[in-house]
Amino acid sequence: MEQWLNVQAKYYIESPEYNSKERIVKLDAIIKSMESLQSFGSTKERNNILGSTYKRLAFCYIYVNFNRVNECLDKSLTYYNKAIIDKKTDFYALLNLIQLKIAKKEFDIDSVNIVHLNTDYENAVKNYTALNTDSDDYYDRINKFNFEVTKFLLEKYTVENVEKSNEVQNNVDRLMSIFTKIWNDTGAQSHLNGEIEHYKILAEFM
């Protein structure tokens, strides 16, 4: 059931036949259904899907009611945090949590401590490295890519002067090159759509 609800949420965001207000109505209905499922038991998958759905809802509110964006981001962060059952393995939720906290800083500058986020990121890198994961599997490669993106976003807040703007652009170009190679080697259309949707939403927040 939760898988189907997640597919619907993706569809409403990607389909051009819906405007932002209509998407909000659809996503609200999905959230109610997901939260009803939670009453039967909270799972990592359900929490991740709720985190993603609230992230999409925040994206829609940018164009309808900007004051609701922060509220939806908070809900998204709450559910991603619940999805982190083990920080040594749950990298999807952990990286989403860090990336969204950085995005939230754009709306509420004092809400996020970048030093703490850097520590969380460094610990995640150590835990991921300890797994000795080195394969051509799509999900492994996209995990590594997401670590790179998270590092880049964290460094965005350490750029001290305009002279470093070229360095930022070089990093963007490098990330695009990595993603393009992953896509060309192992990607499927559904994988591509999911990643593009995530980064499109992040870009709107930032």
PDB file of C-alpha atoms in Angstrom:
ATOM      1  CA  MET A   1       0.000   0.000   0.000  1.00  0.00           C
ATOM      2  CA  GLU A   2       2.714   2.494   0.973  1.00  0.00           C
ATOM      3  CA  GLN A   3       4.599   1.781  -2.265  1.00  0.00           C
ATOM      4  CA  TRP A   4       1.506   2.650  -4.286  1.00  0.00           C
ATOM      5  CA  LEU A   5       0.980   5.861  -2.315  1.00  0.00           C
ATOM      6  CA  ASN A   6       4.597   6.838  -2.988  1.00  0.00           C
ATOM      7  CA  VAL A   7       4.132   6.214  -6.717  1.00  0.00           C
ATOM      8  CA  GLN A   8       1.040   8.441  -6.653  1.00  0.00           C
ATOM      9  CA  ALA A   9       2.927  11.223  -4.863  1.00  0.00           C
ATOM     10  CA  LYS A  10       5.683  11.122  -7.494  1.00  0.00           C
ATOM     11  CA  TYR A  11       3.089  11.187 -10.275  1.00  0.00           C
ATOM     12  CA  TYR A  12       1.268  14.255  -8.927  1.00  0.00           C
ATOM     13  CA  ILE A  13       4.554  16.189  -8.715  1.00  0.00           C
ATOM     14  CA  GLU A  14       5.799  15.153 -12.160  1.00  0.00           C
ATOM     15  CA  SER A  15       2.530  15.391 -14.100  1.00  0.00           C
ATOM     16  CA  PRO A  16       1.970  18.747 -15.853  1.00  0.00           C
ATOM     17  CA  GLU A  17      -1.827  18.324 -15.624  1.00  0.00           C
ATOM     18  CA  TYR A  18      -1.853  19.452 -11.965  1.00  0.00           C
ATOM     19  CA  ASN A  19      -1.153  22.918 -10.622  1.00  0.00           C
ATOM     20  CA  SER A  20       0.363  23.576  -7.181  1.00  0.00           C
ATOM     21  CA  LYS A  21      -3.002  23.922  -5.392  1.00  0.00           C
ATOM     22  CA  GLU A  22      -4.276  20.656  -6.874  1.00  0.00           C
ATOM     23  CA  ARG A  23      -1.045  18.897  -5.942  1.00  0.00           C
ATOM     24  CA  ILE A  24      -1.400  20.087  -2.349  1.00  0.00           C
ATOM     25  CA  VAL A  25      -4.882  18.519  -2.119  1.00  0.00           C
ATOM     26  CA  LYS A  26      -3.583  15.220  -3.550  1.00  0.00           C
ATOM     27  CA  LEU A  27      -0.501  15.131  -1.333  1.00  0.00           C
ATOM     28  CA  ASP A  28      -2.552  15.947   1.771  1.00  0.00           C
ATOM     29  CA  ALA A  29      -4.768  12.939   1.007  1.00  0.00           C
ATOM     30  CA  ILE A  30      -1.706  10.712   0.579  1.00  0.00           C
ATOM     31  CA  ILE A  31      -0.256  11.922   3.881  1.00  0.00           C
ATOM     32  CA  LYS A  32      -3.524  11.115   5.685  1.00  0.00           C
ATOM     33  CA  SER A  33      -3.474   7.607   4.213  1.00  0.00           C
ATOM     34  CA  MET A  34       0.182   7.123   5.139  1.00  0.00           C
ATOM     35  CA  GLU A  35      -0.393   8.339   8.683  1.00  0.00           C
ATOM     36  CA  SER A  36      -3.306   5.908   8.978  1.00  0.00           C
ATOM     37  CA  LEU A  37      -0.938   3.106   7.991  1.00  0.00           C
ATOM     38  CA  GLN A  38       1.425   4.309  10.707  1.00  0.00           C
ATOM     39  CA  SER A  39      -1.250   3.463  13.276  1.00  0.00           C
ATOM     40  CA  PHE A  40      -0.683  -0.212  12.396  1.00  0.00           C
ATOM     41  CA  GLY A  41       3.055   0.164  12.950  1.00  0.00           C
ATOM     42  CA  SER A  42       5.808   2.632  12.218  1.00  0.00           C
ATOM     43  CA  THR A  43       8.391   1.329   9.721  1.00  0.00           C
ATOM     44  CA  LYS A  44      11.513   2.737   8.121  1.00  0.00           C
ATOM     45  CA  GLU A  45       9.851   2.674   4.692  1.00  0.00           C
ATOM     46  CA  ARG A  46       6.716   4.484   5.865  1.00  0.00           C
ATOM     47  CA  ASN A  47       8.757   7.154   7.628  1.00  0.00           C
ATOM     48  CA  ASN A  48      10.942   7.669   4.546  1.00  0.00           C
ATOM     49  CA  ILE A  49       7.855   7.998   2.329  1.00  0.00           C
ATOM     50  CA  LEU A  50       6.243  10.477   4.721  1.00  0.00           C
ATOM     51  CA  GLY A  51       9.503  12.437   4.808  1.00  0.00           C
ATOM     52  CA  SER A  52       9.532  12.546   1.005  1.00  0.00           C
ATOM     53  CA  THR A  53       5.839  13.454   0.732  1.00  0.00           C
ATOM     54  CA  TYR A  54       6.138  16.348   3.167  1.00  0.00           C
ATOM     55  CA  LYS A  55       9.213  17.496   1.218  1.00  0.00           C
ATOM     56  CA  ARG A  56       7.091  17.525  -1.953  1.00  0.00           C
ATOM     57  CA  LEU A  57       4.323  19.368  -0.110  1.00  0.00           C
ATOM     58  CA  ALA A  58       6.789  22.049   1.027  1.00  0.00           C
ATOM     59  CA  PHE A  59       7.862  22.419  -2.611  1.00  0.00           C
ATOM     60  CA  CYS A  60       4.236  23.007  -3.690  1.00  0.00           C
ATOM     61  CA  TYR A  61       3.637  25.610  -0.998  1.00  0.00           C
ATOM     62  CA  ILE A  62       6.499  27.747  -2.337  1.00  0.00           C
ATOM     63  CA  TYR A  63       4.078  28.895  -5.053  1.00  0.00           C
ATOM     64  CA  VAL A  64       0.891  29.011  -2.952  1.00  0.00           C
ATOM     65  CA  ASN A  65       1.581  29.896   0.692  1.00  0.00           C
ATOM     66  CA  PHE A  66       5.244  30.508   1.471  1.00  0.00           C
ATOM     67  CA  ASN A  67       4.559  30.529   5.218  1.00  0.00           C
ATOM     68  CA  ARG A  68       3.709  26.829   5.115  1.00  0.00           C
ATOM     69  CA  VAL A  69       7.056  25.803   3.599  1.00  0.00           C
ATOM     70  CA  ASN A  70       8.954  25.806   6.891  1.00  0.00           C
ATOM     71  CA  GLU A  71       6.173  23.878   8.632  1.00  0.00           C
ATOM     72  CA  CYS A  72       6.249  21.127   5.970  1.00  0.00           C
ATOM     73  CA  LEU A  73      10.045  20.986   6.066  1.00  0.00           C
ATOM     74  CA  ASP A  74       9.860  20.442   9.834  1.00  0.00           C
ATOM     75  CA  LYS A  75       7.435  17.538   9.304  1.00  0.00           C
ATOM     76  CA  SER A  76       9.694  16.085   6.620  1.00  0.00           C
ATOM     77  CA  LEU A  77      12.709  16.297   8.926  1.00  0.00           C
ATOM     78  CA  THR A  78      10.748  14.627  11.743  1.00  0.00           C
ATOM     79  CA  TYR A  79       9.885  11.615   9.598  1.00  0.00           C
ATOM     80  CA  TYR A  80      13.353  11.261   8.063  1.00  0.00           C
ATOM     81  CA  ASN A  81      14.742  11.329  11.595  1.00  0.00           C
ATOM     82  CA  LYS A  82      12.351   8.525  12.600  1.00  0.00           C
ATOM     83  CA  ALA A  83      13.531   6.523   9.575  1.00  0.00           C
ATOM     84  CA  ILE A  84      17.115   6.503  10.868  1.00  0.00           C
ATOM     85  CA  ILE A  85      16.997   3.332  12.917  1.00  0.00           C
ATOM     86  CA  ASP A  86      20.730   2.707  12.567  1.00  0.00           C
ATOM     87  CA  LYS A  87      23.060   5.594  11.659  1.00  0.00           C
ATOM     88  CA  LYS A  88      25.627   3.073  10.464  1.00  0.00           C
ATOM     89  CA  THR A  89      23.426   1.822   7.625  1.00  0.00           C
ATOM     90  CA  ASP A  90      20.452   4.142   7.029  1.00  0.00           C
ATOM     91  CA  PHE A  91      22.248   6.561   4.722  1.00  0.00           C
ATOM     92  CA  TYR A  92      19.272   7.455   2.519  1.00  0.00           C
ATOM     93  CA  ALA A  93      17.312   9.018   5.381  1.00  0.00           C
ATOM     94  CA  LEU A  94      20.427  10.470   7.021  1.00  0.00           C
ATOM     95  CA  LEU A  95      21.621  12.297   3.892  1.00  0.00           C
ATOM     96  CA  ASN A  96      18.098  13.539   3.155  1.00  0.00           C
ATOM     97  CA  LEU A  97      17.944  14.831   6.713  1.00  0.00           C
ATOM     98  CA  ILE A  98      21.225  16.730   6.374  1.00  0.00           C
ATOM     99  CA  GLN A  99      20.351  18.137   2.937  1.00  0.00           C
ATOM    100  CA  LEU A 100      16.920  19.333   4.062  1.00  0.00           C
ATOM    101  CA  LYS A 101      18.352  20.902   7.214  1.00  0.00           C
ATOM    102  CA  ILE A 102      20.681  22.907   4.978  1.00  0.00           C
ATOM    103  CA  ALA A 103      17.695  23.926   2.836  1.00  0.00           C
ATOM    104  CA  LYS A 104      15.770  24.909   5.977  1.00  0.00           C
ATOM    105  CA  LYS A 105      18.626  27.240   6.923  1.00  0.00           C
ATOM    106  CA  GLU A 106      17.608  29.368   3.937  1.00  0.00           C
ATOM    107  CA  PHE A 107      14.213  29.966   5.579  1.00  0.00           C
ATOM    108  CA  ASP A 108      15.316  30.108   9.219  1.00  0.00           C
ATOM    109  CA  ILE A 109      18.994  31.035   9.474  1.00  0.00           C
ATOM    110  CA  ASP A 110      19.294  30.227  13.188  1.00  0.00           C
ATOM    111  CA  SER A 111      17.489  26.878  13.026  1.00  0.00           C
ATOM    112  CA  VAL A 112      20.461  24.776  11.988  1.00  0.00           C
ATOM    113  CA  ASN A 113      23.946  24.389  13.429  1.00  0.00           C
ATOM    114  CA  ILE A 114      26.269  23.738  10.475  1.00  0.00           C
ATOM    115  CA  VAL A 115      29.044  22.512  12.787  1.00  0.00           C
ATOM    116  CA  HIS A 116      26.738  19.763  14.074  1.00  0.00           C
ATOM    117  CA  LEU A 117      25.713  18.879  10.511  1.00  0.00           C
ATOM    118  CA  ASN A 118      29.360  18.602   9.502  1.00  0.00           C
ATOM    119  CA  THR A 119      29.939  16.207  12.412  1.00  0.00           C
ATOM    120  CA  ASP A 120      26.909  14.102  11.385  1.00  0.00           C
ATOM    121  CA  TYR A 121      28.196  14.024   7.816  1.00  0.00           C
ATOM    122  CA  GLU A 122      31.748  13.036   8.804  1.00  0.00           C
ATOM    123  CA  ASN A 123      30.411  10.219  10.997  1.00  0.00           C
ATOM    124  CA  ALA A 124      28.229   9.008   8.117  1.00  0.00           C
ATOM    125  CA  VAL A 125      31.247   8.964   5.792  1.00  0.00           C
ATOM    126  CA  LYS A 126      33.210   6.876   8.312  1.00  0.00           C
ATOM    127  CA  ASN A 127      30.327   4.430   8.731  1.00  0.00           C
ATOM    128  CA  TYR A 128      29.816   4.130   4.976  1.00  0.00           C
ATOM    129  CA  THR A 129      33.537   3.641   4.354  1.00  0.00           C
ATOM    130  CA  ALA A 130      33.618   0.938   7.041  1.00  0.00           C
ATOM    131  CA  LEU A 131      31.104  -1.081   5.020  1.00  0.00           C
ATOM    132  CA  ASN A 132      33.739  -1.423   2.280  1.00  0.00           C
ATOM    133  CA  THR A 133      31.105  -0.920  -0.382  1.00  0.00           C
ATOM    134  CA  ASP A 134      32.678  -0.730  -3.807  1.00  0.00           C
ATOM    135  CA  SER A 135      30.418  -1.975  -6.566  1.00  0.00           C
ATOM    136  CA  ASP A 136      28.827  -0.876  -9.821  1.00  0.00           C
ATOM    137  CA  ASP A 137      25.353  -1.348  -8.375  1.00  0.00           C
ATOM    138  CA  TYR A 138      23.180   1.702  -9.110  1.00  0.00           C
ATOM    139  CA  TYR A 139      22.129   2.242  -5.504  1.00  0.00           C
ATOM    140  CA  ASP A 140      25.676   2.038  -4.212  1.00  0.00           C
ATOM    141  CA  ARG A 141      26.897   4.528  -6.786  1.00  0.00           C
ATOM    142  CA  ILE A 142      24.017   6.925  -6.168  1.00  0.00           C
ATOM    143  CA  ASN A 143      24.693   6.695  -2.420  1.00  0.00           C
ATOM    144  CA  LYS A 144      28.261   7.823  -3.071  1.00  0.00           C
ATOM    145  CA  PHE A 145      26.966  10.600  -5.306  1.00  0.00           C
ATOM    146  CA  ASN A 146      24.606  11.767  -2.553  1.00  0.00           C
ATOM    147  CA  PHE A 147      27.541  11.926  -0.148  1.00  0.00           C
ATOM    148  CA  GLU A 148      29.303  14.189  -2.665  1.00  0.00           C
ATOM    149  CA  VAL A 149      26.234  16.422  -3.014  1.00  0.00           C
ATOM    150  CA  THR A 150      25.848  16.671   0.761  1.00  0.00           C
ATOM    151  CA  LYS A 151      29.494  17.653   1.100  1.00  0.00           C
ATOM    152  CA  PHE A 152      29.041  20.328  -1.562  1.00  0.00           C
ATOM    153  CA  LEU A 153      25.962  21.763   0.187  1.00  0.00           C
ATOM    154  CA  LEU A 154      27.792  21.880   3.517  1.00  0.00           C
ATOM    155  CA  GLU A 155      30.705  23.675   1.870  1.00  0.00           C
ATOM    156  CA  LYS A 156      28.251  26.237   0.477  1.00  0.00           C
ATOM    157  CA  TYR A 157      28.153  27.742   3.945  1.00  0.00           C
ATOM    158  CA  THR A 158      31.929  27.944   4.250  1.00  0.00           C
ATOM    159  CA  VAL A 159      32.492  30.013   1.116  1.00  0.00           C
ATOM    160  CA  GLU A 160      34.070  33.141   2.562  1.00  0.00           C
ATOM    161  CA  ASN A 161      34.484  35.350  -0.460  1.00  0.00           C
ATOM    162  CA  VAL A 162      33.580  35.840  -4.098  1.00  0.00           C
ATOM    163  CA  GLU A 163      36.946  34.472  -5.222  1.00  0.00           C
ATOM    164  CA  LYS A 164      35.692  31.009  -4.306  1.00  0.00           C
ATOM    165  CA  SER A 165      32.719  31.251  -6.671  1.00  0.00           C
ATOM    166  CA  ASN A 166      34.743  29.536  -9.413  1.00  0.00           C
ATOM    167  CA  GLU A 167      35.437  26.688  -7.010  1.00  0.00           C
ATOM    168  CA  VAL A 168      31.696  26.316  -6.389  1.00  0.00           C
ATOM    169  CA  GLN A 169      30.984  26.227 -10.133  1.00  0.00           C
ATOM    170  CA  ASN A 170      33.732  23.654 -10.658  1.00  0.00           C
ATOM    171  CA  ASN A 171      32.130  21.469  -8.000  1.00  0.00           C
ATOM    172  CA  VAL A 172      28.722  21.765  -9.678  1.00  0.00           C
ATOM    173  CA  ASP A 173      30.263  20.748 -12.997  1.00  0.00           C
ATOM    174  CA  ARG A 174      32.023  17.810 -11.328  1.00  0.00           C
ATOM    175  CA  LEU A 175      28.787  16.606  -9.703  1.00  0.00           C
ATOM    176  CA  MET A 176      26.951  16.830 -13.010  1.00  0.00           C
ATOM    177  CA  SER A 177      29.704  14.777 -14.628  1.00  0.00           C
ATOM    178  CA  ILE A 178      29.483  12.084 -11.915  1.00  0.00           C
ATOM    179  CA  PHE A 179      25.702  11.863 -12.176  1.00  0.00           C
ATOM    180  CA  THR A 180      25.793  11.720 -15.979  1.00  0.00           C
ATOM    181  CA  LYS A 181      28.247   8.806 -15.849  1.00  0.00           C
ATOM    182  CA  ILE A 182      26.117   6.913 -13.314  1.00  0.00           C
ATOM    183  CA  TRP A 183      23.057   7.463 -15.467  1.00  0.00           C
ATOM    184  CA  ASN A 184      24.804   6.381 -18.668  1.00  0.00           C
ATOM    185  CA  ASP A 185      26.252   3.251 -17.042  1.00  0.00           C
ATOM    186  CA  THR A 186      23.508   1.941 -14.782  1.00  0.00           C
ATOM    187  CA  GLY A 187      20.482   4.201 -14.704  1.00  0.00           C
ATOM    188  CA  ALA A 188      16.881   3.499 -15.576  1.00  0.00           C
ATOM    189  CA  GLN A 189      14.306   6.163 -16.401  1.00  0.00           C
ATOM    190  CA  SER A 190      12.554   5.738 -13.052  1.00  0.00           C
ATOM    191  CA  HIS A 191      15.880   6.177 -11.213  1.00  0.00           C
ATOM    192  CA  LEU A 192      16.685   9.278 -13.208  1.00  0.00           C
ATOM    193  CA  ASN A 193      13.270  10.839 -12.575  1.00  0.00           C
ATOM    194  CA  GLY A 194      13.509  10.240  -8.836  1.00  0.00           C
ATOM    195  CA  GLU A 195      16.938  11.838  -8.483  1.00  0.00           C
ATOM    196  CA  ILE A 196      16.076  14.813 -10.694  1.00  0.00           C
ATOM    197  CA  GLU A 197      12.876  15.427  -8.710  1.00  0.00           C
ATOM    198  CA  HIS A 198      14.805  15.431  -5.414  1.00  0.00           C
ATOM    199  CA  TYR A 199      17.450  17.888  -6.589  1.00  0.00           C
ATOM    200  CA  LYS A 200      14.932  20.092  -8.371  1.00  0.00           C
ATOM    201  CA  ILE A 201      13.052  20.452  -5.068  1.00  0.00           C
ATOM    202  CA  LEU A 202      16.281  21.148  -3.158  1.00  0.00           C
ATOM    203  CA  ALA A 203      17.253  23.793  -5.708  1.00  0.00           C
ATOM    204  CA  GLU A 204      13.898  25.553  -5.232  1.00  0.00           C
ATOM    205  CA  PHE A 205      14.432  25.667  -1.476  1.00  0.00           C
ATOM    206  CA  MET A 206      17.904  27.125  -1.858  1.00  0.00           C
TER     207      MET A 206
END
